[in-house]
Amino acid sequence: MKAVFREPFFLFGLVVRLMLIGFAVPWTQQSWFVPFMASFVAHPTIDPWGEFLRQGGDRLAFPYGPIMLLAYLPGSLVGEMARGALGLAQAPFIGFGLCSLGLELMLFWAMIRLSKMDAKRLLVPLWLSPMAVYICYWHGQTDIVPIVLLVVSLLALRNHRAAIGGVLLGLGIAAKLSMFLSVPFIAVYLWRNARQRILFVPFGRGLIATVALSTVLCIMLPGFREMVLGSREFHKVYSAAVELGGQARVFVLPLAYSLVLYAAWRVERTSFDLFLAFIGLGFFTVLLLTPASTGWYLWVLPFVVFTQLRCGVATASLGAAFGGVFVLTNALFASGASIPVMGINLQSAELSAADPHCMLLHSALLSIQCVLGALFCLQMITHGVARSDYFRLSRKPIVVGIAGDSGAGKDTLASAIAQLFGEECVTSISGDDYHRWDRHAPMWRVLTHLDPRANELARFARDVGEALDGKRLVTRRYDHATGRFFREQRNSKNDVVIVSGLHALFVPAVAKRLDLSIFLDMAEELRTHLKVKRDVGERGRDVQGVLANIAKRQPDADKFIRPQVAKADIVFSLGVSDSRDVESCVRDSRYRLDVLFRNGVPSDSIVRTLIGLCGMQVDTDLVEGSGTVKVTIEGDVSPEDISMAARPVAQGMEELLAREPQWQPGMLGVMQFISLLQINDSLQTRITHVY
Amino acid sequence: MSIRAIASRPKVVLLDFDNTLYEYEPAHEAAMSAVRVKGHQLVGVGSREFDRLFERARGEVKGRLGAVASAHSRLLYFQRLIELLGLKTQPLLTLDLEQTYWRSFLGKAALVSGVSEFLDELQLQGVPKALVTDLTAQIQFRKLVYFKLDECFDAVVTSEEAGTEKPDPAPFLLALQKLGVGCQPNEVWMIGDSVEKDLEPAKRHLGATTFLVSHASSVRVAPHAVDGVIRGFEEMTQLVRRLFSGQEPQGKVVGA
């Protein structure tokens, strides 16, 4: 940020602003704002609006709430004092302008943080925007105040400071009621994103409390009621209307606004960028469908800049052209400023739209501006909405399938992956719920669980399909403790579906829909060791019986479970470092993980980060003639190191992952890491596939 | 000092690492505050006390070891810090603090703008480049992997390997030896953040053209040791492009 202050572009923008602040006297400020502020500075009162009217002031002078007053108070105070002490007539205007400049710098800062881009990239679209300079310092409007508050509120929201965000937006609304236009979009964003939903209530609370305090109290003041609430600006909502014949009319603005809002609702899962684009569209509908005041155009500026930053040169030029035509139109038809030291007065509009000679020009310019604005909106939609990865993803959740023999750790891995995305966004479907009979049924004497015939795979496939469509699931769940089934209803959460089970990759209807298919294996010696330990140690069976049981199941495992390896993208096989001494390896957690990447070379970052950042031993082998790559990993790793290693990919997937992804230590963490990278790869191909 | 005046192409480019390719201070600050929190959790030492002991431990370690790589070892600083607390040597706790330090450090550290493009440009022009850095190889290699710069250098020289630290000529000479090139004055470029440790010795021993990387808004430099001051690496990329554009290098027969 500091470096940007030395940039020539920044200095140029600053000099232009300071020149305008120092020498220009905008008509709006001379006729309205500065007299109002002067009246307040001279007679501080709880109802400055009433006081101003009592002194015979113009009722159009300050149709804004108390926050606007506070924002310009410091500059006005110093300015009025300087005028009194030094007799400098320009001083109050300088004070007023410096307040705007401070706010603009704040907007610049907030936009850098919000866009996460290098400050230099914002210089041209934002700092050198002729629209901003014209509105703030030549036309002299104050809309910068609510816009700063809105952008800072969005920044707070992005950083999960929901209550503060609510308060800030409340202040924005208290400064200018029109900021309320953004509220429905924020509500939709928070409500429709499972991850953000917990922010909904604190945000709402902060917002309502602030609006209530600052606005509702003011409503009791008669001056406020007359000047702010009686403002003629509200009636502009009804200016665009379509005659339906007879006396019936339809107002276009509420219709268009509702449509944009409905679109935002329908998207379901919105990325933050997309959410910003929707707020921008909401404001644009007001600009394009009302005879908007000059200052209103500042509302769309942050959203125009965001779109410009994200899109190519063509869109950026379109935005610039929109700004250029806007400035031209207003320079001709709106009030301007005078420069007393040079004896120039351009305060009154050059041309009047009411003049029949100029009407055509005015309409023509407005039409061009409207077309450019509409085109820009279209770009916002295509870029922000259609090209957003999340827009596509919102129609299709991420699906992970985990197959493997019993005791391989499917449920552990499934829940570890779920913890990366956040439990509130994940639907888990376990194959255990689809055993045909409960544990006490006589059929198990002739069939093992491993036999597909002992499982209701058709129902399994149907439920997976319904979960993918986000339908309500009514499933039979298997209780491992009692060995009985019970009935459960649950809502599908549409972000991530994890399907685990003995036959998760066996059913084609399920296998086809998987983004990542994992086969979970375990080295024979480790599996036997764990099973004997559990059944003998905890369940009191004899060793021979347990070994015999394992041997009896083996043919079915080879016949029904193992072949699923052929359908898996990756195979995890957990073993121990020293197969001759399983006992001590398990005790000291000296594990070895073999990972087979069945579709060729894995992402380069897996091996490099495991060696370079996690300090593990990694061997890579190409299994001849199969296109399969085998990676063997040994060593121990802390969740913190895995988290650090995953940071680059996690940053790219930020809006899909839990706010604090839970990483596991050791090999389970490595499996989480590899699964996440593979999911990311799969999403990338899904996205490139579309184009 | 403008880099526009520089007119001769480099044959070799040497770069310092810490605070040259990334900004050191913010990363160190973030790492120290993470370690302070951990220190408080594990042994209940307050942050002011922690800072005081850390300074003292560092002073002792540095004083004892002199100008060698291990004099920068955070592991030794934390070991001594814990001993100063009166807790005897605590290997596990020491390792924990050290790992916390580097994890948080890397989490905050970010490459200075344009570094990767600059190194790519040198690669494209066939200019060999070496990293010459004080500190132990283990942590420097880890940083290189983290920044994905591990493939970017033809040679890396750490002071652990060279046996002495900059401004001693040994690390610089070892780097040139590894690159296998002999150089005339002005054929070596040295880029670093310290006049005293990077630029002045490179100028004196190798006759290098020197560039100071500055993160501060204004710097005062000794003009004889510094040929250019840069804030980001974009200007260096521009410079290389300019110097290598147009005619082929002299001595090469064109079209014959």
Short mmCIF file of N, CA, C and O in Angstrom, two decimals, chain A residues 195-261:
data_model
loop_
_atom_site.label_atom_id
_atom_site.label_comp_id
_atom_site.label_asym_id
_atom_site.label_seq_id
_atom_site.Cartn_x
_atom_site.Cartn_y
_atom_site.Cartn_z
N ARG A 195 -22.05 -22.15 4.37
CA ARG A 195 -20.89 -21.75 5.15
C ARG A 195 -21.07 -20.39 5.81
O ARG A 195 -20.48 -20.10 6.84
N GLN A 196 -21.86 -19.53 5.16
CA GLN A 196 -21.98 -18.16 5.66
C GLN A 196 -23.21 -17.99 6.55
O GLN A 196 -23.39 -16.92 7.13
N ARG A 197 -24.04 -19.02 6.63
CA ARG A 197 -25.35 -18.80 7.24
C ARG A 197 -25.25 -18.36 8.69
O ARG A 197 -26.07 -17.59 9.17
N ILE A 198 -24.20 -18.83 9.39
CA ILE A 198 -24.09 -18.43 10.79
C ILE A 198 -23.81 -16.94 10.94
O ILE A 198 -23.92 -16.39 12.03
N LEU A 199 -23.44 -16.29 9.84
CA LEU A 199 -23.20 -14.84 9.92
C LEU A 199 -24.49 -14.05 9.78
O LEU A 199 -24.53 -12.85 10.04
N PHE A 200 -25.53 -14.73 9.32
CA PHE A 200 -26.79 -14.06 9.00
C PHE A 200 -27.35 -13.29 10.20
O PHE A 200 -27.63 -12.10 10.11
N VAL A 201 -27.46 -13.99 11.32
CA VAL A 201 -28.09 -13.36 12.49
C VAL A 201 -27.25 -12.21 13.06
O VAL A 201 -27.76 -11.11 13.24
N PRO A 202 -25.93 -12.45 13.31
CA PRO A 202 -25.16 -11.30 13.83
C PRO A 202 -25.15 -10.10 12.89
O PRO A 202 -25.23 -8.96 13.35
N PHE A 203 -25.09 -10.37 11.58
CA PHE A 203 -25.11 -9.25 10.64
C PHE A 203 -26.43 -8.50 10.74
O PHE A 203 -26.45 -7.27 10.87
N GLY A 204 -27.52 -9.27 10.73
CA GLY A 204 -28.84 -8.64 10.81
C GLY A 204 -29.00 -7.85 12.09
O GLY A 204 -29.53 -6.74 12.10
N ARG A 205 -28.49 -8.43 13.18
CA ARG A 205 -28.63 -7.76 14.47
C ARG A 205 -27.89 -6.42 14.47
O ARG A 205 -28.45 -5.39 14.86
N GLY A 206 -26.63 -6.46 13.98
CA GLY A 206 -25.84 -5.23 13.93
C GLY A 206 -26.51 -4.18 13.05
O GLY A 206 -26.58 -2.99 13.40
N LEU A 207 -27.03 -4.66 11.92
CA LEU A 207 -27.65 -3.74 10.96
C LEU A 207 -28.90 -3.09 11.56
O LEU A 207 -29.05 -1.87 11.57
N ILE A 208 -29.78 -3.94 12.09
CA ILE A 208 -31.06 -3.42 12.58
C ILE A 208 -30.83 -2.48 13.77
O ILE A 208 -31.41 -1.40 13.84
N ALA A 209 -29.92 -2.90 14.66
CA ALA A 209 -29.69 -2.06 15.84
C ALA A 209 -29.18 -0.69 15.42
O ALA A 209 -29.64 0.35 15.92
N THR A 210 -28.24 -0.68 14.46
CA THR A 210 -27.66 0.61 14.05
C THR A 210 -28.70 1.48 13.33
O THR A 210 -28.81 2.67 13.61
N VAL A 211 -29.42 0.84 12.40
CA VAL A 211 -30.43 1.62 11.67
C VAL A 211 -31.46 2.15 12.65
O VAL A 211 -31.86 3.32 12.59
N ALA A 212 -31.87 1.29 13.58
CA ALA A 212 -32.88 1.70 14.55
C ALA A 212 -32.38 2.90 15.35
O ALA A 212 -33.05 3.92 15.46
N LEU A 213 -31.17 2.77 15.88
CA LEU A 213 -30.64 3.84 16.72
C LEU A 213 -30.51 5.14 15.96
O LEU A 213 -30.93 6.20 16.43
N SER A 214 -29.88 5.05 14.77
CA SER A 214 -29.53 6.31 14.11
C SER A 214 -30.68 6.92 13.33
O SER A 214 -30.77 8.13 13.21
N THR A 215 -31.54 6.08 12.76
CA THR A 215 -32.60 6.64 11.93
C THR A 215 -33.89 6.85 12.70
O THR A 215 -34.50 7.91 12.65
N VAL A 216 -34.26 5.80 13.45
CA VAL A 216 -35.56 5.87 14.12
C VAL A 216 -35.61 7.03 15.12
O VAL A 216 -36.61 7.73 15.23
N LEU A 217 -34.47 7.25 15.79
CA LEU A 217 -34.44 8.37 16.74
C LEU A 217 -34.63 9.70 16.00
O LEU A 217 -35.32 10.61 16.46
N CYS A 218 -34.02 9.76 14.81
CA CYS A 218 -34.09 11.00 14.05
C CYS A 218 -35.51 11.27 13.53
O CYS A 218 -35.87 12.43 13.31
N ILE A 219 -36.26 10.18 13.32
CA ILE A 219 -37.60 10.37 12.77
C ILE A 219 -38.45 11.24 13.70
O ILE A 219 -39.37 11.93 13.27
N MET A 220 -38.09 11.22 14.97
CA MET A 220 -38.86 12.06 15.90
C MET A 220 -38.59 13.54 15.69
O MET A 220 -39.32 14.38 16.18
N LEU A 221 -37.51 13.85 14.97
CA LEU A 221 -37.20 15.26 14.76
C LEU A 221 -37.97 15.77 13.54
O LEU A 221 -37.84 15.22 12.45
N PRO A 222 -38.79 16.82 13.72
CA PRO A 222 -39.61 17.30 12.61
C PRO A 222 -38.76 17.76 11.42
O PRO A 222 -39.13 17.52 10.27
N GLY A 223 -37.60 18.38 11.70
CA GLY A 223 -36.75 18.87 10.62
C GLY A 223 -36.26 17.71 9.77
O GLY A 223 -36.24 17.78 8.54
N PHE A 224 -35.87 16.62 10.42
CA PHE A 224 -35.38 15.43 9.72
C PHE A 224 -36.48 14.86 8.84
O PHE A 224 -36.26 14.52 7.69
N ARG A 225 -37.71 14.82 9.42
CA ARG A 225 -38.83 14.26 8.64
C ARG A 225 -39.05 15.06 7.37
O ARG A 225 -39.23 14.51 6.30
N GLU A 226 -38.98 16.36 7.51
CA GLU A 226 -39.28 17.18 6.35
C GLU A 226 -38.16 17.14 5.30
O GLU A 226 -38.42 16.97 4.11
N MET A 227 -36.92 17.27 5.77
CA MET A 227 -35.83 17.38 4.80
C MET A 227 -35.37 16.04 4.24
O MET A 227 -35.05 15.93 3.06
N VAL A 228 -35.31 15.02 5.10
CA VAL A 228 -34.74 13.74 4.65
C VAL A 228 -35.83 12.84 4.08
O VAL A 228 -35.76 12.37 2.95
N LEU A 229 -36.86 12.61 4.91
CA LEU A 229 -37.90 11.67 4.47
C LEU A 229 -38.81 12.29 3.41
O LEU A 229 -39.39 11.59 2.60
N GLY A 230 -38.91 13.63 3.44
CA GLY A 230 -39.74 14.30 2.44
C GLY A 230 -38.98 14.56 1.14
O GLY A 230 -39.46 15.27 0.28
N SER A 231 -37.78 13.98 1.05
CA SER A 231 -36.95 14.24 -0.12
C SER A 231 -37.65 13.80 -1.40
O SER A 231 -38.26 12.75 -1.46
N ARG A 232 -37.52 14.62 -2.41
CA ARG A 232 -38.19 14.33 -3.68
C ARG A 232 -37.56 13.13 -4.38
O ARG A 232 -38.13 12.57 -5.30
N GLU A 233 -36.34 12.74 -3.96
CA GLU A 233 -35.62 11.67 -4.64
C GLU A 233 -36.42 10.37 -4.65
O GLU A 233 -36.33 9.59 -5.58
N PHE A 234 -37.20 10.14 -3.59
CA PHE A 234 -37.93 8.87 -3.49
C PHE A 234 -38.89 8.66 -4.65
O PHE A 234 -39.12 7.55 -5.08
N HIS A 235 -39.45 9.77 -5.13
CA HIS A 235 -40.46 9.62 -6.17
C HIS A 235 -39.89 9.14 -7.49
O HIS A 235 -40.61 8.70 -8.36
N LYS A 236 -38.57 9.20 -7.59
CA LYS A 236 -37.95 8.78 -8.85
C LYS A 236 -38.17 7.29 -9.11
O LYS A 236 -38.05 6.83 -10.23
N VAL A 237 -38.44 6.55 -8.03
CA VAL A 237 -38.69 5.12 -8.17
C VAL A 237 -39.81 4.87 -9.17
O VAL A 237 -39.81 3.89 -9.91
N TYR A 238 -40.76 5.80 -9.21
CA TYR A 238 -41.95 5.55 -10.04
C TYR A 238 -41.84 6.16 -11.42
O TYR A 238 -42.79 6.21 -12.17
N SER A 239 -40.64 6.69 -11.77
CA SER A 239 -40.60 7.45 -13.03
C SER A 239 -40.65 6.57 -14.27
O SER A 239 -41.22 6.95 -15.26
N ALA A 240 -40.03 5.40 -14.21
CA ALA A 240 -40.10 4.54 -15.39
C ALA A 240 -41.30 3.62 -15.24
O ALA A 240 -41.39 2.87 -14.28
N ALA A 241 -42.23 3.72 -16.16
CA ALA A 241 -43.42 2.90 -16.07
C ALA A 241 -43.88 2.53 -17.47
O ALA A 241 -43.59 3.22 -18.44
N VAL A 242 -44.55 1.42 -17.56
CA VAL A 242 -45.09 0.98 -18.85
C VAL A 242 -46.60 1.09 -18.77
O VAL A 242 -47.21 0.60 -17.83
N GLU A 243 -47.17 1.76 -19.77
CA GLU A 243 -48.63 1.88 -19.82
C GLU A 243 -49.21 0.55 -20.29
O GLU A 243 -48.78 -0.01 -21.29
N LEU A 244 -50.16 0.05 -19.53
CA LEU A 244 -50.78 -1.21 -19.94
C LEU A 244 -52.11 -0.97 -20.64
O LEU A 244 -52.90 -1.87 -20.84
N GLY A 245 -52.38 0.29 -21.00
CA GLY A 245 -53.68 0.63 -21.57
C GLY A 245 -54.61 1.04 -20.45
O GLY A 245 -54.49 0.57 -19.31
N GLY A 246 -55.52 1.95 -20.76
CA GLY A 246 -56.40 2.46 -19.72
C GLY A 246 -55.58 3.22 -18.70
O GLY A 246 -54.64 3.93 -19.02
N GLN A 247 -55.90 3.04 -17.43
CA GLN A 247 -55.18 3.75 -16.38
C GLN A 247 -54.06 2.93 -15.78
O GLN A 247 -53.32 3.40 -14.94
N ALA A 248 -53.96 1.67 -16.21
CA ALA A 248 -53.03 0.77 -15.54
C ALA A 248 -51.59 1.03 -15.98
O ALA A 248 -51.31 1.26 -17.15
N ARG A 249 -50.68 1.02 -14.98
CA ARG A 249 -49.26 1.19 -15.29
C ARG A 249 -48.46 0.19 -14.47
O ARG A 249 -48.84 -0.16 -13.35
N VAL A 250 -47.36 -0.24 -15.05
CA VAL A 250 -46.45 -1.10 -14.28
C VAL A 250 -45.15 -0.33 -14.10
O VAL A 250 -44.59 0.20 -15.04
N PHE A 251 -44.70 -0.25 -12.85
CA PHE A 251 -43.43 0.43 -12.60
C PHE A 251 -42.29 -0.52 -12.92
O PHE A 251 -42.25 -1.65 -12.45
N VAL A 252 -41.34 -0.04 -13.72
CA VAL A 252 -40.29 -0.93 -14.23
C VAL A 252 -39.22 -1.21 -13.18
O VAL A 252 -38.73 -2.32 -13.07
N LEU A 253 -38.86 -0.18 -12.42
CA LEU A 253 -37.73 -0.35 -11.50
C LEU A 253 -37.94 -1.48 -10.49
O LEU A 253 -37.08 -2.35 -10.37
N PRO A 254 -39.07 -1.47 -9.75
CA PRO A 254 -39.24 -2.57 -8.80
C PRO A 254 -39.22 -3.93 -9.49
O PRO A 254 -38.69 -4.90 -8.95
N LEU A 255 -39.76 -3.97 -10.69
CA LEU A 255 -39.79 -5.21 -11.45
C LEU A 255 -38.37 -5.69 -11.76
O LEU A 255 -38.00 -6.82 -11.48
N ALA A 256 -37.55 -4.78 -12.31
CA ALA A 256 -36.18 -5.15 -12.69
C ALA A 256 -35.37 -5.53 -11.47
O ALA A 256 -34.64 -6.52 -11.46
N TYR A 257 -35.50 -4.74 -10.43
CA TYR A 257 -34.75 -5.00 -9.21
C TYR A 257 -35.11 -6.37 -8.65
O TYR A 257 -34.25 -7.16 -8.26
N SER A 258 -36.42 -6.68 -8.65
CA SER A 258 -36.85 -7.97 -8.14
C SER A 258 -36.30 -9.11 -8.98
O SER A 258 -35.94 -10.16 -8.46
N LEU A 259 -36.23 -8.89 -10.28
CA LEU A 259 -35.69 -9.94 -11.16
C LEU A 259 -34.22 -10.22 -10.85
O LEU A 259 -33.80 -11.38 -10.78
N VAL A 260 -33.45 -9.14 -10.66
CA VAL A 260 -32.03 -9.33 -10.33
C VAL A 260 -31.91 -10.08 -9.00
O VAL A 260 -31.11 -11.01 -8.85
N LEU A 261 -32.75 -9.67 -8.05
CA LEU A 261 -32.71 -10.31 -6.74
C LEU A 261 -33.09 -11.79 -6.85
O LEU A 261 -32.48 -12.67 -6.24
#
